[in-house]
PDB file of C-alpha atoms and ligand atoms in Angstrom:
ATOM      1  CA  MET A   1     -13.637  -5.388  -9.569  1.00 78.00           C
ATOM      2  CA  GLU A   2     -14.526  -4.755 -13.208  1.00 92.00           C
ATOM      3  CA  ILE A   3     -11.051  -3.767 -14.428  1.00 93.00           C
ATOM      4  CA  GLU A   4      -9.441  -6.717 -12.663  1.00 92.00           C
ATOM      5  CA  ARG A   5     -11.914  -9.162 -14.200  1.00 94.00           C
ATOM      6  CA  TYR A   6     -11.326  -7.621 -17.613  1.00 97.00           C
ATOM      7  CA  LEU A   7      -7.528  -7.858 -17.306  1.00 97.00           C
ATOM      8  CA  GLU A   8      -7.822 -11.486 -16.205  1.00 96.00           C
ATOM      9  CA  SER A   9     -10.060 -12.245 -19.184  1.00 96.00           C
ATOM     10  CA  LEU A  10      -7.218 -11.116 -21.493  1.00 97.00           C
ATOM     11  CA  VAL A  11      -4.700 -13.601 -20.086  1.00 97.00           C
ATOM     12  CA  PRO A  12      -4.344 -16.527 -22.512  1.00 96.00           C
ATOM     13  CA  GLU A  13      -5.603 -19.948 -21.531  1.00 94.00           C
ATOM     14  CA  ARG A  14      -3.134 -21.574 -19.161  1.00 94.00           C
ATOM     15  CA  PRO A  15      -2.210 -25.115 -18.203  1.00 96.00           C
ATOM     16  CA  ALA A  16      -4.881 -26.933 -16.178  1.00 97.00           C
ATOM     17  CA  GLU A  17      -2.550 -27.168 -13.184  1.00 97.00           C
ATOM     18  CA  LEU A  18      -2.107 -23.385 -13.092  1.00 97.00           C
ATOM     19  CA  ALA A  19      -5.880 -22.895 -13.238  1.00 96.00           C
ATOM     20  CA  ALA A  20      -6.228 -25.494 -10.463  1.00 97.00           C
ATOM     21  CA  MET A  21      -3.793 -23.494  -8.330  1.00 98.00           C
ATOM     22  CA  GLU A  22      -5.952 -20.393  -8.853  1.00 97.00           C
ATOM     23  CA  GLN A  23      -9.034 -22.329  -7.737  1.00 97.00           C
ATOM     24  CA  ARG A  24      -7.259 -23.643  -4.702  1.00 96.00           C
ATOM     25  CA  ALA A  25      -6.124 -20.126  -3.746  1.00 97.00           C
ATOM     26  CA  ARG A  26      -9.721 -18.933  -3.977  1.00 96.00           C
ATOM     27  CA  ALA A  27     -11.002 -21.864  -1.929  1.00 97.00           C
ATOM     28  CA  VAL A  28      -8.556 -21.429   0.960  1.00 96.00           C
ATOM     29  CA  ARG A  29      -8.171 -17.651   0.542  1.00 96.00           C
ATOM     30  CA  PHE A  30      -4.455 -17.834  -0.096  1.00 96.00           C
ATOM     31  CA  PRO A  31      -3.084 -14.544  -1.538  1.00 95.00           C
ATOM     32  CA  ILE A  32      -1.521 -15.467  -4.897  1.00 97.00           C
ATOM     33  CA  VAL A  33      -0.592 -12.763  -7.431  1.00 97.00           C
ATOM     34  CA  GLY A  34      -3.335 -13.967  -9.762  1.00 97.00           C
ATOM     35  CA  PRO A  35      -3.363 -14.405 -13.545  1.00 97.00           C
ATOM     36  CA  ALA A  36      -2.995 -10.764 -14.664  1.00 98.00           C
ATOM     37  CA  ALA A  37       0.009 -10.027 -12.427  1.00 98.00           C
ATOM     38  CA  GLY A  38       1.445 -13.499 -13.027  1.00 98.00           C
ATOM     39  CA  HIS A  39       1.244 -13.092 -16.771  1.00 98.00           C
ATOM     40  CA  LEU A  40       2.869  -9.646 -16.523  1.00 98.00           C
ATOM     41  CA  CYS A  41       5.746 -11.172 -14.521  1.00 98.00           C
ATOM     42  CA  TYR A  42       6.070 -13.816 -17.241  1.00 98.00           C
ATOM     43  CA  LEU A  43       6.158 -11.146 -19.963  1.00 98.00           C
ATOM     44  CA  LEU A  44       8.777  -9.034 -18.164  1.00 98.00           C
ATOM     45  CA  THR A  45      10.952 -12.063 -17.492  1.00 98.00           C
ATOM     46  CA  ARG A  46      10.786 -13.058 -21.167  1.00 98.00           C
ATOM     47  CA  LEU A  47      11.507  -9.442 -22.217  1.00 98.00           C
ATOM     48  CA  ILE A  48      14.796  -9.163 -20.370  1.00 98.00           C
ATOM     49  CA  GLY A  49      15.773 -12.733 -21.257  1.00 98.00           C
ATOM     50  CA  ALA A  50      16.222 -13.623 -17.586  1.00 98.00           C
ATOM     51  CA  ARG A  51      17.929 -16.896 -16.716  1.00 98.00           C
ATOM     52  CA  ARG A  52      18.275 -16.307 -12.967  1.00 98.00           C
ATOM     53  CA  VAL A  53      15.263 -15.346 -10.866  1.00 98.00           C
ATOM     54  CA  PHE A  54      14.958 -15.152  -7.082  1.00 98.00           C
ATOM     55  CA  GLU A  55      11.593 -15.068  -5.317  1.00 98.00           C
ATOM     56  CA  LEU A  56      11.289 -13.840  -1.747  1.00 98.00           C
ATOM     57  CA  GLY A  57       8.120 -15.325  -0.297  1.00 94.00           C
ATOM     58  CA  SER A  58       6.883 -17.823  -2.847  1.00 87.00           C
ATOM     59  CA  GLY A  59       3.709 -19.316  -1.342  1.00 94.00           C
ATOM     60  CA  PHE A  60       2.707 -22.613  -2.931  1.00 97.00           C
ATOM     61  CA  GLY A  61       4.440 -21.759  -6.181  1.00 98.00           C
ATOM     62  CA  TYR A  62       1.915 -19.862  -8.292  1.00 98.00           C
ATOM     63  CA  SER A  63       4.160 -16.899  -9.158  1.00 98.00           C
ATOM     64  CA  THR A  64       7.064 -19.358  -9.387  1.00 98.00           C
ATOM     65  CA  ALA A  65       5.244 -21.166 -12.185  1.00 98.00           C
ATOM     66  CA  TRP A  66       5.001 -17.983 -14.269  1.00 98.00           C
ATOM     67  CA  PHE A  67       8.686 -17.130 -13.728  1.00 98.00           C
ATOM     68  CA  ALA A  68       9.765 -20.719 -14.389  1.00 98.00           C
ATOM     69  CA  ARG A  69       7.821 -20.832 -17.636  1.00 98.00           C
ATOM     70  CA  ALA A  70       9.588 -17.665 -18.792  1.00 98.00           C
ATOM     71  CA  VAL A  71      13.032 -18.905 -17.773  1.00 98.00           C
ATOM     72  CA  GLN A  72      12.464 -22.217 -19.545  1.00 98.00           C
ATOM     73  CA  GLU A  73      11.417 -20.392 -22.727  1.00 98.00           C
ATOM     74  CA  ASN A  74      14.453 -18.118 -22.371  1.00 98.00           C
ATOM     75  CA  GLY A  75      16.633 -21.202 -22.714  1.00 98.00           C
ATOM     76  CA  GLY A  76      16.722 -22.481 -19.151  1.00 98.00           C
ATOM     77  CA  GLY A  77      18.159 -21.326 -15.859  1.00 98.00           C
ATOM     78  CA  ILE A  78      17.060 -21.201 -12.266  1.00 98.00           C
ATOM     79  CA  VAL A  79      14.157 -19.809 -10.263  1.00 98.00           C
ATOM     80  CA  TYR A  80      14.565 -19.842  -6.489  1.00 98.00           C
ATOM     81  CA  HIS A  81      11.369 -20.738  -4.649  1.00 98.00           C
ATOM     82  CA  VAL A  82      11.850 -19.669  -1.036  1.00 97.00           C
ATOM     83  CA  VAL A  83       9.319 -20.045   1.761  1.00 96.00           C
ATOM     84  CA  TRP A  84       9.505 -20.388   5.481  1.00 94.00           C
ATOM     85  CA  ASP A  85       6.869 -23.114   5.573  1.00 96.00           C
ATOM     86  CA  GLU A  86       7.856 -26.718   4.716  1.00 97.00           C
ATOM     87  CA  GLN A  87       4.332 -27.707   3.760  1.00 97.00           C
ATOM     88  CA  LEU A  88       4.109 -24.850   1.225  1.00 97.00           C
ATOM     89  CA  SER A  89       7.474 -25.863  -0.188  1.00 98.00           C
ATOM     90  CA  ARG A  90       6.251 -29.471  -0.647  1.00 98.00           C
ATOM     91  CA  GLU A  91       3.049 -28.304  -2.312  1.00 97.00           C
ATOM     92  CA  ALA A  92       5.038 -26.061  -4.654  1.00 98.00           C
ATOM     93  CA  ARG A  93       7.290 -28.984  -5.615  1.00 98.00           C
ATOM     94  CA  GLU A  94       4.258 -31.052  -6.563  1.00 98.00           C
ATOM     95  CA  HIS A  95       2.608 -28.289  -8.614  1.00 98.00           C
ATOM     96  CA  LEU A  96       5.807 -27.395 -10.462  1.00 98.00           C
ATOM     97  CA  ALA A  97       6.470 -31.071 -11.213  1.00 98.00           C
ATOM     98  CA  VAL A  98       2.990 -31.483 -12.712  1.00 98.00           C
ATOM     99  CA  LEU A  99       3.674 -28.402 -14.838  1.00 98.00           C
ATOM    100  CA  GLY A 100       6.978 -29.934 -15.982  1.00 98.00           C
ATOM    101  CA  LEU A 101       8.830 -26.896 -14.677  1.00 98.00           C
ATOM    102  CA  ASP A 102      10.574 -28.327 -11.609  1.00 97.00           C
ATOM    103  CA  GLY A 103      13.785 -28.711 -13.623  1.00 97.00           C
ATOM    104  CA  VAL A 104      14.354 -24.945 -13.503  1.00 98.00           C
ATOM    105  CA  VAL A 105      13.247 -24.399  -9.883  1.00 98.00           C
ATOM    106  CA  ARG A 106      15.344 -24.669  -6.741  1.00 98.00           C
ATOM    107  CA  PHE A 107      13.248 -25.128  -3.606  1.00 98.00           C
ATOM    108  CA  VAL A 108      14.622 -23.630  -0.406  1.00 98.00           C
ATOM    109  CA  VAL A 109      12.947 -23.606   2.991  1.00 98.00           C
ATOM    110  CA  GLY A 110      14.039 -20.641   5.057  1.00 97.00           C
ATOM    111  CA  GLU A 111      13.667 -16.975   5.862  1.00 97.00           C
ATOM    112  CA  ALA A 112      13.708 -15.440   2.391  1.00 97.00           C
ATOM    113  CA  VAL A 113      15.938 -12.400   2.980  1.00 98.00           C
ATOM    114  CA  GLU A 114      18.441 -14.529   4.892  1.00 98.00           C
ATOM    115  CA  VAL A 115      18.512 -17.075   2.058  1.00 98.00           C
ATOM    116  CA  LEU A 116      19.094 -14.319  -0.504  1.00 98.00           C
ATOM    117  CA  ARG A 117      21.875 -12.886   1.661  1.00 98.00           C
ATOM    118  CA  ARG A 118      23.740 -16.197   1.595  1.00 97.00           C
ATOM    119  CA  THR A 119      23.056 -16.989  -2.077  1.00 98.00           C
ATOM    120  CA  ASP A 120      25.512 -15.853  -4.721  1.00 96.00           C
ATOM    121  CA  GLY A 121      24.169 -13.371  -7.234  1.00 91.00           C
ATOM    122  CA  PRO A 122      23.733 -11.735  -9.471  1.00 98.00           C
ATOM    123  CA  PHE A 123      20.093 -12.219 -10.439  1.00 98.00           C
ATOM    124  CA  ASP A 124      18.274 -10.861 -13.484  1.00 98.00           C
ATOM    125  CA  VAL A 125      14.913 -10.661 -11.707  1.00 98.00           C
ATOM    126  CA  ILE A 126      14.077 -10.529  -8.003  1.00 98.00           C
ATOM    127  CA  PHE A 127      10.443 -10.821  -6.930  1.00 98.00           C
ATOM    128  CA  ASN A 128       9.550  -9.530  -3.459  1.00 98.00           C
ATOM    129  CA  ASP A 129       6.371 -10.828  -1.816  1.00 98.00           C
ATOM    130  CA  ILE A 130       7.366 -11.362   1.834  1.00 97.00           C
ATOM    131  CA  LYS A 131       5.492  -9.963   4.815  1.00 97.00           C
ATOM    132  CA  LYS A 132       5.093  -6.281   4.221  1.00 98.00           C
ATOM    133  CA  GLU A 133       6.779  -5.064   7.430  1.00 98.00           C
ATOM    134  CA  GLY A 134       9.902  -6.791   6.119  1.00 98.00           C
ATOM    135  CA  TYR A 135      10.042  -4.923   2.791  1.00 98.00           C
ATOM    136  CA  PRO A 136      12.314  -1.979   3.775  1.00 98.00           C
ATOM    137  CA  ALA A 137      15.000  -4.162   5.376  1.00 98.00           C
ATOM    138  CA  ALA A 138      14.986  -6.465   2.337  1.00 98.00           C
ATOM    139  CA  LEU A 139      15.836  -3.654  -0.096  1.00 98.00           C
ATOM    140  CA  PRO A 140      19.619  -3.355   0.458  1.00 98.00           C
ATOM    141  CA  VAL A 141      19.989  -7.141   0.130  1.00 98.00           C
ATOM    142  CA  ILE A 142      17.953  -7.110  -3.084  1.00 98.00           C
ATOM    143  CA  ALA A 143      19.956  -4.181  -4.481  1.00 98.00           C
ATOM    144  CA  ASP A 144      23.168  -6.057  -3.790  1.00 98.00           C
ATOM    145  CA  ARG A 145      22.046  -9.245  -5.550  1.00 98.00           C
ATOM    146  CA  LEU A 146      20.489  -7.707  -8.678  1.00 98.00           C
ATOM    147  CA  ARG A 147      22.682  -7.214 -11.732  1.00 98.00           C
ATOM    148  CA  PRO A 148      22.883  -3.733 -13.264  1.00 98.00           C
ATOM    149  CA  GLY A 149      19.869  -3.543 -15.564  1.00 98.00           C
ATOM    150  CA  GLY A 150      18.154  -6.213 -13.481  1.00 98.00           C
ATOM    151  CA  LEU A 151      14.511  -5.978 -12.516  1.00 98.00           C
ATOM    152  CA  LEU A 152      12.909  -5.856  -9.096  1.00 98.00           C
ATOM    153  CA  ILE A 153       9.192  -6.661  -8.940  1.00 98.00           C
ATOM    154  CA  ALA A 154       7.433  -6.016  -5.621  1.00 98.00           C
ATOM    155  CA  ASP A 155       3.885  -7.192  -4.921  1.00 98.00           C
ATOM    156  CA  ASN A 156       1.151  -5.501  -2.867  1.00 98.00           C
ATOM    157  CA  MET A 157       2.405  -1.963  -3.335  1.00 98.00           C
ATOM    158  CA  LEU A 158      -1.179  -0.606  -3.180  1.00 98.00           C
ATOM    159  CA  TRP A 159      -1.884  -2.809  -0.142  1.00 98.00           C
ATOM    160  CA  GLY A 160      -5.629  -2.921  -0.701  1.00 97.00           C
ATOM    161  CA  GLY A 161      -5.796   0.890  -0.463  1.00 98.00           C
ATOM    162  CA  ARG A 162      -4.561   0.911   3.132  1.00 98.00           C
ATOM    163  CA  ILE A 163      -1.615   3.127   2.140  1.00 98.00           C
ATOM    164  CA  PHE A 164      -4.138   5.954   1.543  1.00 98.00           C
ATOM    165  CA  ASP A 165      -5.548   5.738   5.072  1.00 98.00           C
ATOM    166  CA  ALA A 166      -3.481   8.208   7.128  1.00 97.00           C
ATOM    167  CA  ALA A 167      -4.788   6.620  10.334  1.00 98.00           C
ATOM    168  CA  ASP A 168      -3.306   3.240   9.384  1.00 98.00           C
ATOM    169  CA  ARG A 169       0.137   3.177  10.985  1.00 98.00           C
ATOM    170  CA  SER A 170       0.380  -0.624  11.174  1.00 98.00           C
ATOM    171  CA  PRO A 171       3.848  -2.100  10.549  1.00 98.00           C
ATOM    172  CA  ALA A 172       2.713  -3.712   7.282  1.00 98.00           C
ATOM    173  CA  THR A 173       1.235  -0.525   5.838  1.00 98.00           C
ATOM    174  CA  GLU A 174       4.200   1.530   7.017  1.00 98.00           C
ATOM    175  CA  GLY A 175       6.503  -1.070   5.478  1.00 98.00           C
ATOM    176  CA  VAL A 176       4.877  -0.678   2.065  1.00 98.00           C
ATOM    177  CA  ARG A 177       5.043   3.124   2.338  1.00 98.00           C
ATOM    178  CA  ALA A 178       8.704   3.132   3.386  1.00 98.00           C
ATOM    179  CA  PHE A 179       9.697   0.686   0.623  1.00 98.00           C
ATOM    180  CA  THR A 180       7.950   2.874  -1.961  1.00 98.00           C
ATOM    181  CA  ARG A 181       9.686   6.016  -0.658  1.00 98.00           C
ATOM    182  CA  LEU A 182      13.103   4.344  -0.568  1.00 98.00           C
ATOM    183  CA  ILE A 183      12.926   3.189  -4.176  1.00 98.00           C
ATOM    184  CA  THR A 184      11.241   6.214  -5.744  1.00 98.00           C
ATOM    185  CA  SER A 185      13.653   8.674  -4.075  1.00 97.00           C
ATOM    186  CA  ASP A 186      16.824   6.748  -4.958  1.00 97.00           C
ATOM    187  CA  PRO A 187      18.416   7.715  -8.306  1.00 97.00           C
ATOM    188  CA  ARG A 188      19.931   4.217  -8.566  1.00 97.00           C
ATOM    189  CA  TRP A 189      16.458   2.842  -9.319  1.00 98.00           C
ATOM    190  CA  ILE A 190      14.184   3.584 -12.280  1.00 98.00           C
ATOM    191  CA  SER A 191      10.724   2.603 -11.096  1.00 98.00           C
ATOM    192  CA  ALA A 192       7.038   2.589 -11.936  1.00 98.00           C
ATOM    193  CA  LEU A 193       4.042   1.405  -9.942  1.00 98.00           C
ATOM    194  CA  VAL A 194       1.735  -0.639 -12.137  1.00 98.00           C
ATOM    195  CA  PRO A 195      -1.759  -0.908 -10.656  1.00 97.00           C
ATOM    196  CA  VAL A 196      -2.392  -4.494 -11.709  1.00 97.00           C
ATOM    197  CA  ARG A 197      -4.278  -6.350  -8.945  1.00 96.00           C
ATOM    198  CA  ASP A 198      -2.729  -5.021  -5.709  1.00 97.00           C
ATOM    199  CA  GLY A 199       0.013  -2.943  -7.364  1.00 98.00           C
ATOM    200  CA  LEU A 200       3.288  -4.236  -8.763  1.00 98.00           C
ATOM    201  CA  LEU A 201       6.259  -1.951  -8.324  1.00 98.00           C
ATOM    202  CA  LEU A 202       8.719  -2.424 -11.185  1.00 98.00           C
ATOM    203  CA  ALA A 203      12.216  -1.100 -10.639  1.00 98.00           C
ATOM    204  CA  MET A 204      15.341  -1.371 -12.742  1.00 98.00           C
ATOM    205  CA  ARG A 205      18.701  -1.319 -11.030  1.00 97.00           C
ATOM    206  CA  ARG A 206      20.948   1.155 -12.853  1.00 95.00           C
TER     207      ARG A 206
HETATM  208  C1  DHB B   1      -2.054 -10.301   1.175  1.00 65.17           C
HETATM  209  C2  DHB B   1      -1.883 -10.317  -0.196  1.00 65.17           C
HETATM  210  C3  DHB B   1      -0.663 -10.658  -0.719  1.00 65.17           C
HETATM  211  O1  DHB B   1      -0.439 -10.694  -2.050  1.00 65.17           O
HETATM  212  C4  DHB B   1       0.378 -10.958   0.117  1.00 65.17           C
HETATM  213  O2  DHB B   1       1.565 -11.228  -0.440  1.00 65.17           O
HETATM  214  C5  DHB B   1       0.192 -10.958   1.483  1.00 65.17           C
HETATM  215  C6  DHB B   1      -1.031 -10.629   2.012  1.00 65.17           C
HETATM  216  C7  DHB B   1      -3.364  -9.909   1.742  1.00 65.17           C
HETATM  217  O3  DHB B   1      -4.233  -9.549   0.965  1.00 65.17           O
HETATM  218  O4  DHB B   1      -3.502  -9.948   2.957  1.00 65.17           O
HETATM  219 MG1   MG B   2       1.579 -10.680  -2.504  1.00 65.17          MG
END
């Protein structure tokens, strides 16, 4: 898409390892957030001076790298990389080590919402990128672990346009719709949907 290519062209040159991760994602069709959304996450994390970030559903560590870079520049802290899959966790470890960012990342293998439930908060930023049918049930746990003024970032909130197809009642599409409704109708959240790549929902916890 023309706008997406343009936005990506505006992202500054990044470390070779990050570019290699983008190539790998393309080659094996793994859904990473991509450079434009990744760079926006980095900017937001720098803006609020976050030191504690929790990722639900981290893949092989691409988004983690952007958050970790921001946390390191903010003076250090911790980014939780949480995936169900041990192989993905190992790959993420390797990538983050090459980037010199593994010192601010904690790698946890497990069901992301369950891990967040048993991890002490509060967090400055929580990034949600788990399976979409799981989004609504994750929200109360996220709300409980985010500090007041903290930022929730949720990926895939446009869901490739499937949310506009009234005939699509699949659990994933319904999960994205319900999550959107829950946040935008709750006065405890101040939110905006930013249509970068597949839609990032940004929401501040009052
Ligand atoms: C897809 C994209 C994502 O960013 C994700 O987290 C899960 C799935 C997809 O395009 O199928
Ligand atoms: Mg995603």
